GROMACS .gro file of C-alpha atoms in nm:
model
  242
    1UNK     CA    1  -3.294  -5.602   4.924
    2UNK     CA    2  -3.665  -5.585   4.852
    3UNK     CA    3  -3.821  -5.512   4.516
    4UNK     CA    4  -3.908  -5.158   4.625
    5UNK     CA    5  -3.546  -5.083   4.721
    6UNK     CA    6  -3.414  -5.229   4.396
    7UNK     CA    7  -3.659  -5.016   4.195
    8UNK     CA    8  -3.537  -4.704   4.372
    9UNK     CA    9  -3.188  -4.772   4.238
   10UNK     CA   10  -3.300  -4.797   3.877
   11UNK     CA   11  -3.276  -4.503   3.638
   12UNK     CA   12  -3.610  -4.537   3.464
   13UNK     CA   13  -3.630  -4.180   3.338
   14UNK     CA   14  -3.943  -4.131   3.549
   15UNK     CA   15  -3.947  -3.795   3.721
   16UNK     CA   16  -4.117  -3.889   4.046
   17UNK     CA   17  -4.147  -3.539   4.197
   18UNK     CA   18  -4.305  -3.397   3.880
   19UNK     CA   19  -4.540  -3.694   3.851
   20UNK     CA   20  -4.642  -3.663   4.213
   21UNK     CA   21  -4.707  -3.291   4.170
   22UNK     CA   22  -4.920  -3.356   3.862
   23UNK     CA   23  -5.121  -3.627   4.034
   24UNK     CA   24  -5.176  -3.404   4.336
   25UNK     CA   25  -5.286  -3.116   4.115
   26UNK     CA   26  -5.524  -3.338   3.918
   27UNK     CA   27  -5.681  -3.473   4.236
   28UNK     CA   28  -5.725  -3.118   4.369
   29UNK     CA   29  -5.909  -3.013   4.053
   30UNK     CA   30  -6.125  -3.326   4.062
   31UNK     CA   31  -6.205  -3.262   4.427
   32UNK     CA   32  -6.296  -2.900   4.354
   33UNK     CA   33  -6.547  -3.024   4.095
   34UNK     CA   34  -6.696  -3.282   4.331
   35UNK     CA   35  -6.962  -3.055   4.478
   36UNK     CA   36  -7.298  -2.966   4.317
   37UNK     CA   37  -7.290  -2.605   4.438
   38UNK     CA   38  -6.944  -2.542   4.296
   39UNK     CA   39  -7.045  -2.706   3.968
   40UNK     CA   40  -7.352  -2.480   3.954
   41UNK     CA   41  -7.129  -2.176   3.997
   42UNK     CA   42  -6.885  -2.290   3.731
   43UNK     CA   43  -7.165  -2.361   3.485
   44UNK     CA   44  -7.300  -2.009   3.541
   45UNK     CA   45  -6.956  -1.865   3.471
   46UNK     CA   46  -6.955  -2.049   3.138
   47UNK     CA   47  -7.145  -1.753   2.995
   48UNK     CA   48  -6.813  -1.566   2.993
   49UNK     CA   49  -6.927  -1.292   3.229
   50UNK     CA   50  -6.794  -1.196   3.571
   51UNK     CA   51  -7.033  -1.267   3.861
   52UNK     CA   52  -7.033  -1.144   4.222
   53UNK     CA   53  -7.025  -1.389   4.510
   54UNK     CA   54  -7.377  -1.279   4.605
   55UNK     CA   55  -7.512  -1.353   4.257
   56UNK     CA   56  -7.349  -1.695   4.257
   57UNK     CA   57  -7.482  -1.769   4.606
   58UNK     CA   58  -7.836  -1.688   4.497
   59UNK     CA   59  -7.800  -1.900   4.185
   60UNK     CA   60  -7.667  -2.199   4.381
   61UNK     CA   61  -7.930  -2.144   4.652
   62UNK     CA   62  -7.674  -2.138   4.932
   63UNK     CA   63  -7.576  -1.892   5.206
   64UNK     CA   64  -7.329  -1.616   5.124
   65UNK     CA   65  -7.077  -1.755   5.374
   66UNK     CA   66  -7.101  -2.099   5.212
   67UNK     CA   67  -7.053  -1.946   4.868
   68UNK     CA   68  -6.740  -1.767   4.987
   69UNK     CA   69  -6.593  -2.097   5.101
   70UNK     CA   70  -6.673  -2.261   4.769
   71UNK     CA   71  -6.522  -1.973   4.573
   72UNK     CA   72  -6.205  -1.989   4.782
   73UNK     CA   73  -6.179  -2.356   4.691
   74UNK     CA   74  -6.222  -2.278   4.321
   75UNK     CA   75  -5.964  -2.001   4.343
   76UNK     CA   76  -5.711  -2.231   4.509
   77UNK     CA   77  -5.768  -2.486   4.234
   78UNK     CA   78  -5.715  -2.211   3.973
   79UNK     CA   79  -6.050  -2.278   3.813
   80UNK     CA   80  -6.167  -1.918   3.865
   81UNK     CA   81  -6.004  -1.580   3.908
   82UNK     CA   82  -6.116  -1.283   4.115
   83UNK     CA   83  -6.131  -0.931   3.974
   84UNK     CA   84  -6.160  -0.619   4.191
   85UNK     CA   85  -6.359  -0.324   4.058
   86UNK     CA   86  -6.380  -0.050   4.315
   87UNK     CA   87  -6.545  -0.194   4.624
   88UNK     CA   88  -6.677  -0.494   4.439
   89UNK     CA   89  -6.521  -0.830   4.365
   90UNK     CA   90  -6.615  -1.036   4.063
   91UNK     CA   91  -6.542  -1.395   3.974
   92UNK     CA   92  -6.496  -1.548   3.633
   93UNK     CA   93  -6.351  -1.864   3.481
   94UNK     CA   94  -5.971  -1.873   3.475
   95UNK     CA   95  -5.974  -1.910   3.098
   96UNK     CA   96  -6.082  -2.102   2.792
   97UNK     CA   97  -5.895  -2.412   2.912
   98UNK     CA   98  -6.132  -2.433   3.209
   99UNK     CA   99  -6.435  -2.377   2.986
  100UNK     CA  100  -6.314  -2.657   2.760
  101UNK     CA  101  -6.277  -2.888   3.059
  102UNK     CA  102  -6.632  -2.812   3.172
  103UNK     CA  103  -6.775  -2.858   2.822
  104UNK     CA  104  -6.609  -3.199   2.795
  105UNK     CA  105  -6.728  -3.294   3.142
  106UNK     CA  106  -7.083  -3.198   3.045
  107UNK     CA  107  -7.054  -3.418   2.738
  108UNK     CA  108  -6.927  -3.715   2.937
  109UNK     CA  109  -7.198  -3.667   3.201
  110UNK     CA  110  -7.479  -3.644   2.949
  111UNK     CA  111  -7.350  -3.944   2.756
  112UNK     CA  112  -7.325  -4.150   3.074
  113UNK     CA  113  -7.684  -4.077   3.165
  114UNK     CA  114  -7.910  -4.077   2.859
  115UNK     CA  115  -7.878  -3.966   2.496
  116UNK     CA  116  -7.831  -3.586   2.495
  117UNK     CA  117  -8.119  -3.520   2.259
  118UNK     CA  118  -8.365  -3.614   2.531
  119UNK     CA  119  -8.212  -3.392   2.799
  120UNK     CA  120  -8.060  -3.083   2.641
  121UNK     CA  121  -8.308  -2.791   2.623
  122UNK     CA  122  -8.383  -2.703   2.262
  123UNK     CA  123  -8.289  -2.335   2.302
  124UNK     CA  124  -7.947  -2.428   2.443
  125UNK     CA  125  -7.890  -2.697   2.187
  126UNK     CA  126  -7.944  -2.452   1.901
  127UNK     CA  127  -7.723  -2.164   2.017
  128UNK     CA  128  -7.538  -2.092   2.340
  129UNK     CA  129  -7.206  -1.957   2.460
  130UNK     CA  130  -6.903  -2.175   2.530
  131UNK     CA  131  -6.720  -1.922   2.746
  132UNK     CA  132  -6.650  -1.649   2.487
  133UNK     CA  133  -6.748  -1.817   2.160
  134UNK     CA  134  -7.057  -1.965   1.998
  135UNK     CA  135  -7.163  -2.326   2.053
  136UNK     CA  136  -7.459  -2.548   1.966
  137UNK     CA  137  -7.618  -2.664   1.640
  138UNK     CA  138  -7.570  -2.328   1.473
  139UNK     CA  139  -7.201  -2.308   1.558
  140UNK     CA  140  -7.142  -2.667   1.445
  141UNK     CA  141  -7.303  -2.600   1.107
  142UNK     CA  142  -7.099  -2.284   1.064
  143UNK     CA  143  -6.779  -2.471   1.145
  144UNK     CA  144  -6.864  -2.745   0.893
  145UNK     CA  145  -6.920  -2.480   0.626
  146UNK     CA  146  -6.590  -2.304   0.701
  147UNK     CA  147  -6.406  -2.635   0.689
  148UNK     CA  148  -6.571  -2.734   0.361
  149UNK     CA  149  -6.494  -2.396   0.204
  150UNK     CA  150  -6.129  -2.412   0.304
  151UNK     CA  151  -6.140  -2.132   0.559
  152UNK     CA  152  -5.983  -2.362   0.817
  153UNK     CA  153  -5.694  -2.604   0.820
  154UNK     CA  154  -5.816  -2.964   0.812
  155UNK     CA  155  -5.764  -3.009   1.187
  156UNK     CA  156  -5.916  -2.671   1.271
  157UNK     CA  157  -5.588  -2.551   1.421
  158UNK     CA  158  -5.568  -2.231   1.216
  159UNK     CA  159  -5.742  -2.012   0.964
  160UNK     CA  160  -5.614  -2.050   0.609
  161UNK     CA  161  -5.516  -1.747   0.403
  162UNK     CA  162  -5.862  -1.758   0.247
  163UNK     CA  163  -6.020  -1.786   0.591
  164UNK     CA  164  -5.838  -1.476   0.712
  165UNK     CA  165  -5.951  -1.296   0.399
  166UNK     CA  166  -6.313  -1.401   0.455
  167UNK     CA  167  -6.302  -1.288   0.818
  168UNK     CA  168  -6.161  -0.953   0.709
  169UNK     CA  169  -6.435  -0.921   0.446
  170UNK     CA  170  -6.699  -0.981   0.713
  171UNK     CA  171  -6.536  -0.727   0.941
  172UNK     CA  172  -6.424  -0.972   1.209
  173UNK     CA  173  -6.117  -0.826   1.380
  174UNK     CA  174  -5.852  -1.080   1.476
  175UNK     CA  175  -5.587  -1.004   1.735
  176UNK     CA  176  -5.249  -1.117   1.592
  177UNK     CA  177  -5.084  -1.067   1.930
  178UNK     CA  178  -5.330  -1.281   2.125
  179UNK     CA  179  -5.161  -1.513   2.376
  180UNK     CA  180  -5.422  -1.786   2.330
  181UNK     CA  181  -5.457  -2.022   2.036
  182UNK     CA  182  -5.547  -1.832   1.723
  183UNK     CA  183  -5.796  -2.102   1.626
  184UNK     CA  184  -5.904  -2.443   1.751
  185UNK     CA  185  -6.168  -2.709   1.701
  186UNK     CA  186  -6.377  -2.718   2.018
  187UNK     CA  187  -6.584  -3.032   2.074
  188UNK     CA  188  -6.951  -2.941   2.121
  189UNK     CA  189  -7.094  -3.138   2.413
  190UNK     CA  190  -7.452  -3.152   2.284
  191UNK     CA  191  -7.374  -3.215   1.916
  192UNK     CA  192  -7.061  -3.432   1.950
  193UNK     CA  193  -6.911  -3.237   1.661
  194UNK     CA  194  -6.677  -2.940   1.648
  195UNK     CA  195  -6.741  -2.568   1.665
  196UNK     CA  196  -6.491  -2.284   1.631
  197UNK     CA  197  -6.295  -2.189   1.943
  198UNK     CA  198  -5.980  -1.993   2.019
  199UNK     CA  199  -5.920  -1.628   1.931
  200UNK     CA  200  -6.102  -1.665   1.597
  201UNK     CA  201  -6.413  -1.804   1.766
  202UNK     CA  202  -6.409  -1.529   2.027
  203UNK     CA  203  -6.360  -1.256   1.765
  204UNK     CA  204  -6.646  -1.391   1.555
  205UNK     CA  205  -6.882  -1.398   1.854
  206UNK     CA  206  -6.785  -1.041   1.945
  207UNK     CA  207  -6.857  -0.936   1.587
  208UNK     CA  208  -7.201  -1.103   1.583
  209UNK     CA  209  -7.299  -0.925   1.904
  210UNK     CA  210  -7.168  -0.588   1.782
  211UNK     CA  211  -7.372  -0.621   1.461
  212UNK     CA  212  -7.684  -0.712   1.662
  213UNK     CA  213  -7.703  -1.040   1.473
  214UNK     CA  214  -7.719  -1.215   1.808
  215UNK     CA  215  -7.815  -1.121   2.161
  216UNK     CA  216  -7.718  -1.287   2.485
  217UNK     CA  217  -7.975  -1.369   2.751
  218UNK     CA  218  -7.857  -1.201   3.071
  219UNK     CA  219  -7.737  -1.452   3.327
  220UNK     CA  220  -7.770  -1.751   3.097
  221UNK     CA  221  -7.570  -1.921   2.822
  222UNK     CA  222  -7.854  -1.897   2.573
  223UNK     CA  223  -7.793  -1.695   2.256
  224UNK     CA  224  -8.079  -1.563   2.046
  225UNK     CA  225  -8.037  -1.498   1.675
  226UNK     CA  226  -8.215  -1.185   1.552
  227UNK     CA  227  -8.407  -1.164   1.226
  228UNK     CA  228  -8.125  -0.953   1.085
  229UNK     CA  229  -7.876  -1.213   1.202
  230UNK     CA  230  -8.067  -1.501   1.039
  231UNK     CA  231  -8.051  -1.324   0.705
  232UNK     CA  232  -7.680  -1.246   0.739
  233UNK     CA  233  -7.586  -1.598   0.849
  234UNK     CA  234  -7.788  -1.748   0.568
  235UNK     CA  235  -7.599  -1.531   0.319
  236UNK     CA  236  -7.250  -1.584   0.461
  237UNK     CA  237  -7.259  -1.943   0.585
  238UNK     CA  238  -7.525  -2.086   0.354
  239UNK     CA  239  -7.749  -2.179   0.648
  240UNK     CA  240  -8.112  -2.196   0.529
  241UNK     CA  241  -8.244  -2.250   0.880
  242UNK     CA  242  -8.024  -1.994   1.057
   0.00000   0.00000   0.00000
């Protein structure tokens, strides 16, 4: 009996079918990311909006038929979802977990090339969207303040009682029935520090936009802080340069 046959008879506790399925799934996701046009589309969808296939084709500078093939690949890999609105079809990221994967991949890619400070555009480094929450220097400083003031648990996994009170005082509406994580520390790819993600991060971003403290640049991840917003953020988060 060969070594392979003897190994087959051992009860190692290793679930081969599940492992094989996981490995296959991982390779499919990696393969879906291994194309510049598909990566361009995914990066565009990081702004949290839904895009049409035509818009994504124009952005990636490819033919509409080619874009359809790429989007089908991303759909099969469960990296994007398709939404129907009347006669139109829109595509968006499948969720925050995909956005987190892309943010981490950006960080690894930038680190492997050159130091991020020399490559990341200043306007994106200061404030941008990470799917549906705020990222960049501003978000990192806000997170550090909230952690220091005891608004967050030490690992960023949840708001403390004081944090919930402070959010309520600001007027940030949290959804207690949200199916996603209520709060999480999201690693910022340009700053290599954490910013606020999860339902709390999304709710805070929604609040900033509703108060006109921030505006989003259509079609891009850039976020601009208004004069009114700079004053408010300075007051709430003790950010002199906000």
